[in-house]
Short mmCIF file of C-alpha atoms in Angstrom, two decimals:
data_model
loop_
_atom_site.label_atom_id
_atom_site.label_comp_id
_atom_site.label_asym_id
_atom_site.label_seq_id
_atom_site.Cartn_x
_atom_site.Cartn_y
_atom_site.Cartn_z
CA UNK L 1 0.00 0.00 0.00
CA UNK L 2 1.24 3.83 -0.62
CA UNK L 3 2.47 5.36 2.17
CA UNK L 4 0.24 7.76 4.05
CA UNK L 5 1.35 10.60 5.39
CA UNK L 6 -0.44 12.41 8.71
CA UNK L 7 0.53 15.93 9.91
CA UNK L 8 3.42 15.14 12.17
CA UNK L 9 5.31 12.73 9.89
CA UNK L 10 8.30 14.60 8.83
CA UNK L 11 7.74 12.87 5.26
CA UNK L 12 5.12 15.55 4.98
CA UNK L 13 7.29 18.25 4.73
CA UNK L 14 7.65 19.91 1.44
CA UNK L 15 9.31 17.90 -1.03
CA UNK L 16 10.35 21.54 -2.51
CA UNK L 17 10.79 24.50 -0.29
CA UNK L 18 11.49 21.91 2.86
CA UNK L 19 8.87 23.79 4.71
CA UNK L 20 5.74 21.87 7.06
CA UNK L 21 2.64 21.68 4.65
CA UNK L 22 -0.98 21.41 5.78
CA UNK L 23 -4.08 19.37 4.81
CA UNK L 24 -5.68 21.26 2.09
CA UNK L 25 -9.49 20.47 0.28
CA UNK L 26 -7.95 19.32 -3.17
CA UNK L 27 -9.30 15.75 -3.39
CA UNK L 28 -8.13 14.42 -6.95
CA UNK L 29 -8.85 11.08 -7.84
CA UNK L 30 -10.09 9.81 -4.84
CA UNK L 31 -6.83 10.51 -3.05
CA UNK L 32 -6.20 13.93 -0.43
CA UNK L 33 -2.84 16.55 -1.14
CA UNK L 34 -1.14 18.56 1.16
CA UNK L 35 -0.36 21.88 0.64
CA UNK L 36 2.78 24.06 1.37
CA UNK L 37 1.97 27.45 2.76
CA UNK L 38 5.11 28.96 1.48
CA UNK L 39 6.00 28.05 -1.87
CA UNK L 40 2.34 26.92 -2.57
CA UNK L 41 3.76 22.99 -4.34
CA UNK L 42 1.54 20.32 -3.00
CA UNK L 43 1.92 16.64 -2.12
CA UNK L 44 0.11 13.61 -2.46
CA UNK L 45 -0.64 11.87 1.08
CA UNK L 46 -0.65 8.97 -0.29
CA UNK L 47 2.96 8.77 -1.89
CA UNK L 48 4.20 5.38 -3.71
CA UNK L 49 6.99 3.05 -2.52
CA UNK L 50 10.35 2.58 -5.19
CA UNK L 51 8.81 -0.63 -5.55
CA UNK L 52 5.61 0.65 -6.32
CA UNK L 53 6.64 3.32 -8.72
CA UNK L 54 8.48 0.39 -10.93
CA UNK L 55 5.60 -2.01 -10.99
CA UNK L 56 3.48 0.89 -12.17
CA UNK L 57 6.27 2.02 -14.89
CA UNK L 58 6.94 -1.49 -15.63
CA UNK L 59 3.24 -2.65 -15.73
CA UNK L 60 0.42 -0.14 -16.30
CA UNK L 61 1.88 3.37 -17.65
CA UNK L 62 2.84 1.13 -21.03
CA UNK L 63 -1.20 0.22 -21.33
CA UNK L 64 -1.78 4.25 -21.40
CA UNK L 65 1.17 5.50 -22.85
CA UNK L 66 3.32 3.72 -25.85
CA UNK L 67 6.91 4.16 -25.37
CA UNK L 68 7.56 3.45 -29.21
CA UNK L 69 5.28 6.42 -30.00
CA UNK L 70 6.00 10.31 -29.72
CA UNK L 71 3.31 12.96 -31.05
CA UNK L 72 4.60 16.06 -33.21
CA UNK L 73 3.82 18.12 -30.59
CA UNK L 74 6.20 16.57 -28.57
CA UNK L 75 9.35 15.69 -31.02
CA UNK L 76 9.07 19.79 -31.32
CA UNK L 77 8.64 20.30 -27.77
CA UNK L 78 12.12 18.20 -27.50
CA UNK L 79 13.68 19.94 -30.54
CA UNK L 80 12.60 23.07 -28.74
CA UNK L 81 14.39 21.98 -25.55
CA UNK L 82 17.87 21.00 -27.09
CA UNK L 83 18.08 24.65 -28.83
CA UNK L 84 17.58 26.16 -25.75
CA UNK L 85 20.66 23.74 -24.16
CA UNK L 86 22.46 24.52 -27.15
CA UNK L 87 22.35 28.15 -26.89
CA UNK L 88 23.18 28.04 -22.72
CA UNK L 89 26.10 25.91 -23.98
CA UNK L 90 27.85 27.67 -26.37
CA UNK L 91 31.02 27.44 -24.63
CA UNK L 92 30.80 23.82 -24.42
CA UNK L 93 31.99 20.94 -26.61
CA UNK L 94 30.88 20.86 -29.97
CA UNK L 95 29.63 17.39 -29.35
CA UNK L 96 28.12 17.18 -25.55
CA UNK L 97 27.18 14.40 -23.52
CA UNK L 98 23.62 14.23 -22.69
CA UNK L 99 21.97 12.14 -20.17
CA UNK L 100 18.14 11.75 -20.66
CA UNK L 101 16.91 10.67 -17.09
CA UNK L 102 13.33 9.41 -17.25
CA UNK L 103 13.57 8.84 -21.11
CA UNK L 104 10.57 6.93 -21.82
CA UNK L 105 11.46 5.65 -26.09
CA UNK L 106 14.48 7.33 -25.99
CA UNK L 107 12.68 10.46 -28.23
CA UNK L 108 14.71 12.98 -27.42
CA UNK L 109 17.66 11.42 -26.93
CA UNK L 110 17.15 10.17 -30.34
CA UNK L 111 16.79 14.14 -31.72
CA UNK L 112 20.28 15.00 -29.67
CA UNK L 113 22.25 11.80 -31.47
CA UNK L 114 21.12 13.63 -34.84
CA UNK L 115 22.42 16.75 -34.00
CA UNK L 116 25.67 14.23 -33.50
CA UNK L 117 25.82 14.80 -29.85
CA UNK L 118 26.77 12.18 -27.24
CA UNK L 119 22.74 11.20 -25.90
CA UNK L 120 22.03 8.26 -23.80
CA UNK L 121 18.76 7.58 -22.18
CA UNK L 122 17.79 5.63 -18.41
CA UNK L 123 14.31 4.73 -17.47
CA UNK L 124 13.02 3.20 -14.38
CA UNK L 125 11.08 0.95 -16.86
CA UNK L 126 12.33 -2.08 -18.67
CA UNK L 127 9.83 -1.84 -21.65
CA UNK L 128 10.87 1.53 -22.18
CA UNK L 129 14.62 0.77 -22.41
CA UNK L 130 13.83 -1.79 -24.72
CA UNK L 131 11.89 0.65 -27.08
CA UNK L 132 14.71 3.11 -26.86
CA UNK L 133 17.05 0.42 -28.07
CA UNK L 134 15.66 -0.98 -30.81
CA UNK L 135 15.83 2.46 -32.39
CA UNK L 136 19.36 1.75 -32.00
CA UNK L 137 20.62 5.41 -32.56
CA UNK L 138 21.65 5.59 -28.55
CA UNK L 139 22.01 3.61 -25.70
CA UNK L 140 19.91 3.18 -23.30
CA UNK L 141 19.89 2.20 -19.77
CA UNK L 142 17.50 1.00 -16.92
CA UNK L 143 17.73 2.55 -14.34
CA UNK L 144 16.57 4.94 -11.16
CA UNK L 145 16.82 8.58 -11.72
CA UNK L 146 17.83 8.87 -8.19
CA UNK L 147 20.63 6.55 -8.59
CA UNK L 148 22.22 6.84 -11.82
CA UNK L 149 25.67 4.47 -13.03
CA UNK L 150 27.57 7.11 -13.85
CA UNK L 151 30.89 8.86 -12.61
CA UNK L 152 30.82 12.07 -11.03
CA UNK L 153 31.42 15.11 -13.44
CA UNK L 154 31.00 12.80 -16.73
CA UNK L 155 27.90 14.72 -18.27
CA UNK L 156 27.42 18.25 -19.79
CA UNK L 157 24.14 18.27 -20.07
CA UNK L 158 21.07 16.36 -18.38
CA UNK L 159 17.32 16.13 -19.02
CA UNK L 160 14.26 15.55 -16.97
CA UNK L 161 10.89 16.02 -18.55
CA UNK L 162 7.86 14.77 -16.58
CA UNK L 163 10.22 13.17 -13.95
CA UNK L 164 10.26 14.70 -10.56
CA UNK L 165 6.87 15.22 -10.14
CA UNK L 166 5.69 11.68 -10.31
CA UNK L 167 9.05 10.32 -8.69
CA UNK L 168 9.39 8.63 -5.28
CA UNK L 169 12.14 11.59 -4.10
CA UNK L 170 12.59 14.38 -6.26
CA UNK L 171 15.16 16.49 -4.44
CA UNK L 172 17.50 13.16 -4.63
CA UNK L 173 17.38 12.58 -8.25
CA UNK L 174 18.10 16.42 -8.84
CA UNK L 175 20.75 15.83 -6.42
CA UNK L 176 22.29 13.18 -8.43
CA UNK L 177 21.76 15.16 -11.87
CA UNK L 178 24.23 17.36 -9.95
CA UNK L 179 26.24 14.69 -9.17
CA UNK L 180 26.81 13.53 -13.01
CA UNK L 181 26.88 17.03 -14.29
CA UNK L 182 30.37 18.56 -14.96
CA UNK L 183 31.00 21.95 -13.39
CA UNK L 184 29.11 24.46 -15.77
CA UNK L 185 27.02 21.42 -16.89
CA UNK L 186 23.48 22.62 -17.98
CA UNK L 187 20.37 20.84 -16.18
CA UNK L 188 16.75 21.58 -18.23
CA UNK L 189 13.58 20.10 -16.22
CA UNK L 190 9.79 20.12 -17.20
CA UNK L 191 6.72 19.48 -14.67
CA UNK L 192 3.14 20.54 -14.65
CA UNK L 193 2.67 23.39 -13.59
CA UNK L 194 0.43 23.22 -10.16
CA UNK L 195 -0.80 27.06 -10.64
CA UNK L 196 -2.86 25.97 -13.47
CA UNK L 197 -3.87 22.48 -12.39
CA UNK L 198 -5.21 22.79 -8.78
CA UNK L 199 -7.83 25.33 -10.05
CA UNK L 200 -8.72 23.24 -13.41
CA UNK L 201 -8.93 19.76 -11.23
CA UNK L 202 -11.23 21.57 -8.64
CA UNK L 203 -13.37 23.57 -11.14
CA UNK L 204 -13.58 20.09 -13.23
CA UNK L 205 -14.30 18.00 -10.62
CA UNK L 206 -17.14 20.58 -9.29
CA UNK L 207 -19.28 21.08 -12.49
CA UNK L 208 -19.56 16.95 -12.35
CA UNK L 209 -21.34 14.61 -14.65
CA UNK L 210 -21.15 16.38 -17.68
CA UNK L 211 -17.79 16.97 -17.89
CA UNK L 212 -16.69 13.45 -16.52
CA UNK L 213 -18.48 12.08 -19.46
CA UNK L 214 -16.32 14.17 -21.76
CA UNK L 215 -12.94 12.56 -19.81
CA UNK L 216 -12.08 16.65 -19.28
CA UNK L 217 -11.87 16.25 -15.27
CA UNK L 218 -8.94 13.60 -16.50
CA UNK L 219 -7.24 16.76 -18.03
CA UNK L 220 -5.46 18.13 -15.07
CA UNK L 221 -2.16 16.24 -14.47
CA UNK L 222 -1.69 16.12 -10.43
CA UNK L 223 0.96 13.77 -9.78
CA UNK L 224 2.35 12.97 -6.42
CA UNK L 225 3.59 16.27 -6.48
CA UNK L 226 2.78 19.30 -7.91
CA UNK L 227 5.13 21.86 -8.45
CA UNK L 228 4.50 25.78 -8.64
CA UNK L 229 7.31 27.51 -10.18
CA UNK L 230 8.43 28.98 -7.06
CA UNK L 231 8.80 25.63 -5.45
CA UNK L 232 10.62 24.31 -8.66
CA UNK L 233 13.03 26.95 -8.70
CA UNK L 234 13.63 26.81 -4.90
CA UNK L 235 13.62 22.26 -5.35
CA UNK L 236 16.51 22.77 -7.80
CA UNK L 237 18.62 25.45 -5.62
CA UNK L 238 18.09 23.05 -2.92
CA UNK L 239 19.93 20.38 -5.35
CA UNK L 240 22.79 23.03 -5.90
CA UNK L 241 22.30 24.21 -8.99
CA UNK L 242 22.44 28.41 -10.32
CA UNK L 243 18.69 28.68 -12.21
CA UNK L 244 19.27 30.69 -14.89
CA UNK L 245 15.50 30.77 -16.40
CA UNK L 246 12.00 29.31 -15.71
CA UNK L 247 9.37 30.22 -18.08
CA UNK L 248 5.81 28.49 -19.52
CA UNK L 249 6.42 24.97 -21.85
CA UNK L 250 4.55 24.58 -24.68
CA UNK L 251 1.48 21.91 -24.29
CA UNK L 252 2.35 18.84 -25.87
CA UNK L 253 1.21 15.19 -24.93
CA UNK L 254 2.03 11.93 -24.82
CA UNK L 255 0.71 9.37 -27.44
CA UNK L 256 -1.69 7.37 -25.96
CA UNK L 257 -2.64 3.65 -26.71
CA UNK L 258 -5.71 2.34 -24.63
CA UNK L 259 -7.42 5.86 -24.58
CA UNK L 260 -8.01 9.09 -26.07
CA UNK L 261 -5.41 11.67 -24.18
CA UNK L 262 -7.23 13.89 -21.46
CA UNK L 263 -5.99 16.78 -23.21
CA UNK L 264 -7.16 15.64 -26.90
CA UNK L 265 -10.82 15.37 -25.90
CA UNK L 266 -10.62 19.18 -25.23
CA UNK L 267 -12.12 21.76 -27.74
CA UNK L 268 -9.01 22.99 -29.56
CA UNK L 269 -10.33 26.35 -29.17
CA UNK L 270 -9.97 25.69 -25.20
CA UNK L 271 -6.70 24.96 -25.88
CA UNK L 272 -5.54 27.95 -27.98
CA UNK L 273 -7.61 29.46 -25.18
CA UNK L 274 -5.43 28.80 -22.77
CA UNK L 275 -1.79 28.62 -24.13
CA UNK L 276 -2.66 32.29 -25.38
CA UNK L 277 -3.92 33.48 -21.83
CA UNK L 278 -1.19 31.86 -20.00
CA UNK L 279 1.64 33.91 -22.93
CA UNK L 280 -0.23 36.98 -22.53
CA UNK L 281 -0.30 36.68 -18.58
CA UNK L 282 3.57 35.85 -18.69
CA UNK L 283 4.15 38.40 -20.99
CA UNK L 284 2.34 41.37 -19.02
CA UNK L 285 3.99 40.17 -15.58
CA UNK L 286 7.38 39.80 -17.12
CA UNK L 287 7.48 35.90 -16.09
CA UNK L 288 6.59 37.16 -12.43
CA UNK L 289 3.04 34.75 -12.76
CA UNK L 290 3.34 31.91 -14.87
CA UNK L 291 0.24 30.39 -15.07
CA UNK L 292 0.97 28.04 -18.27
CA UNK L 293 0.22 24.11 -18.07
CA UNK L 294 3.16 23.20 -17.92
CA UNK L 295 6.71 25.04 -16.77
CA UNK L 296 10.39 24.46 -17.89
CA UNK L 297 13.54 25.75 -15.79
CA UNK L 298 17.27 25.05 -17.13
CA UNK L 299 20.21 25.63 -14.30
CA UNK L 300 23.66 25.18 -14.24
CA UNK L 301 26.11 23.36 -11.84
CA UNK L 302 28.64 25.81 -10.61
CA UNK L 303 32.05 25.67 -9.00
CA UNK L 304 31.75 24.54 -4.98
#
């Protein structure tokens, strides 16, 4: 069984800011978060076991999501993501080792090998290391993100896109992107963004039937935890790393197999709804309130 958490277990405290959080009134898929009062990230109280997160990596998240499969939305959303590494980088090697933690097919690492750079991917999952090597354009390795079999100072560059927020500890698998990372090694991370989620789940969940038989209270994506941008940005100085940026992501979804995505059974005017709100809100506020679906940060590891 998940692990519950009450209000005096110190595995309540904020997985971001470190800070005590308190019961809040979210109630997402039958299960109760906890919210931090400082930094505003939330937590699920009902938090998975290593051994639980594998089984359900290994077992049921290939039934909803094919790892041999990437949309366009997301093969740009990776091409997107390397550009910006490539232009943080500039004084790096013409040819830089990437580390794709989390890596799912082995997608993006695929897109770095054909810019001729040094990729490899890890997954928790089995089934998706196998995917990601029968593409055969990188290697690819199974393992934890929070324990990685590599030597200290080996990687220029690492990558975590929808990893930390549905990971068993996120502060220890930035810790270890640290660890990997040479000094002045660039680290670019991508989470949900809980600013716009909390208020879609509850809104959802509140105008009932209707929309449930639509699948659009599925949309919001509250993992274990959910991340605000403050508490990302204050997560990954926690880990040691300089943030040099943290802005909205573009949407883009996975590809599913046994069901129509959450956010595919959404009007597409909803969705050029809200990707134009949340640029316009960004915009006006100068990145001060970033209220996108989905955020990205890039850091670097500095000298000690």
């Amino acid at each position: 069984m998940p692990a519950t958490l009450s209000g005096g277990d110190p595995a309540s405290s904020c997985a971001a800011c470190g800070s005590v959080t308190r019961r809040s009134a979210l109630v997402y898929r039958g299960v109760r978060y906890r919210r931090c009062p400082s930094c505003r990230s939330s937590l699920s109280t009902e938090l998975p076991t290593e051994s639980e997160l594998r089984h359900t990596y290994e077992t049921e998240y290939p039934l909803l999501f094919a790892p041999e499969q990437v949309t366009s939305e997301r093969t740009r959303l990776f091409g997107a993501l390397l550009d910006r590494l490539a232009a943080l980088g500039r004084e790096q090697s013409k040819r830089p080792r990437l580390i794709d933690v989390g890596s799912g097919g082995g997608h993006l690492a695929g897109l770095a090998h054909g810019r001729r750079w040094l990729a490899i991917s890890t997954d928790i999952a089995h089934p998706a290391c196998a995917v990601a090597r029968r593409a055969g354009e990188t290697p690819a390795i199974q393992a934890d993100g929070a324990l990685l079999p590599f030597r200290g100072g080996t990687a220029d560059m690492v990558t975590l896109v929808s990893v930390v927020d549905q990971a068993h500890e996120p502060l220890t698998i930035l810790r270890e992107a640290h660890r990997v990372l040479a000094t002045g090694g660039l680290l670019a991370l991508r989470v949900p963004n809980a600013r716009f989620h909390r208020p879609w789940a509850r809104l959802l969940i509140a105008l009932g039937p209707l929309v449930r038989s639509r699948g659009w209270d599925t949309y919001p994506a509250v993992h274990h935890f959910a991340f605000t941008p403050a508490g990302l940005r204050q997560l990954v100085e926690r880990a040691g790393f300089q943030v040099l940026e943290i802005s909205n992501s573009a949407p883009a979804s996975r590809e599913p197999v046994a069901k129509t995505a959450a956010v595919d059974t959404l009007p597409h005017w909803g969705r050029a709804t809200i990707a134009a709100g949340a640029a316009a809100v960004a915009e006006l506020s100068r990145d001060r309130w970033l209220v996108g679906p989905s955020v990205e940060l890039y850091a670097r590891k500095g000298p000690r």
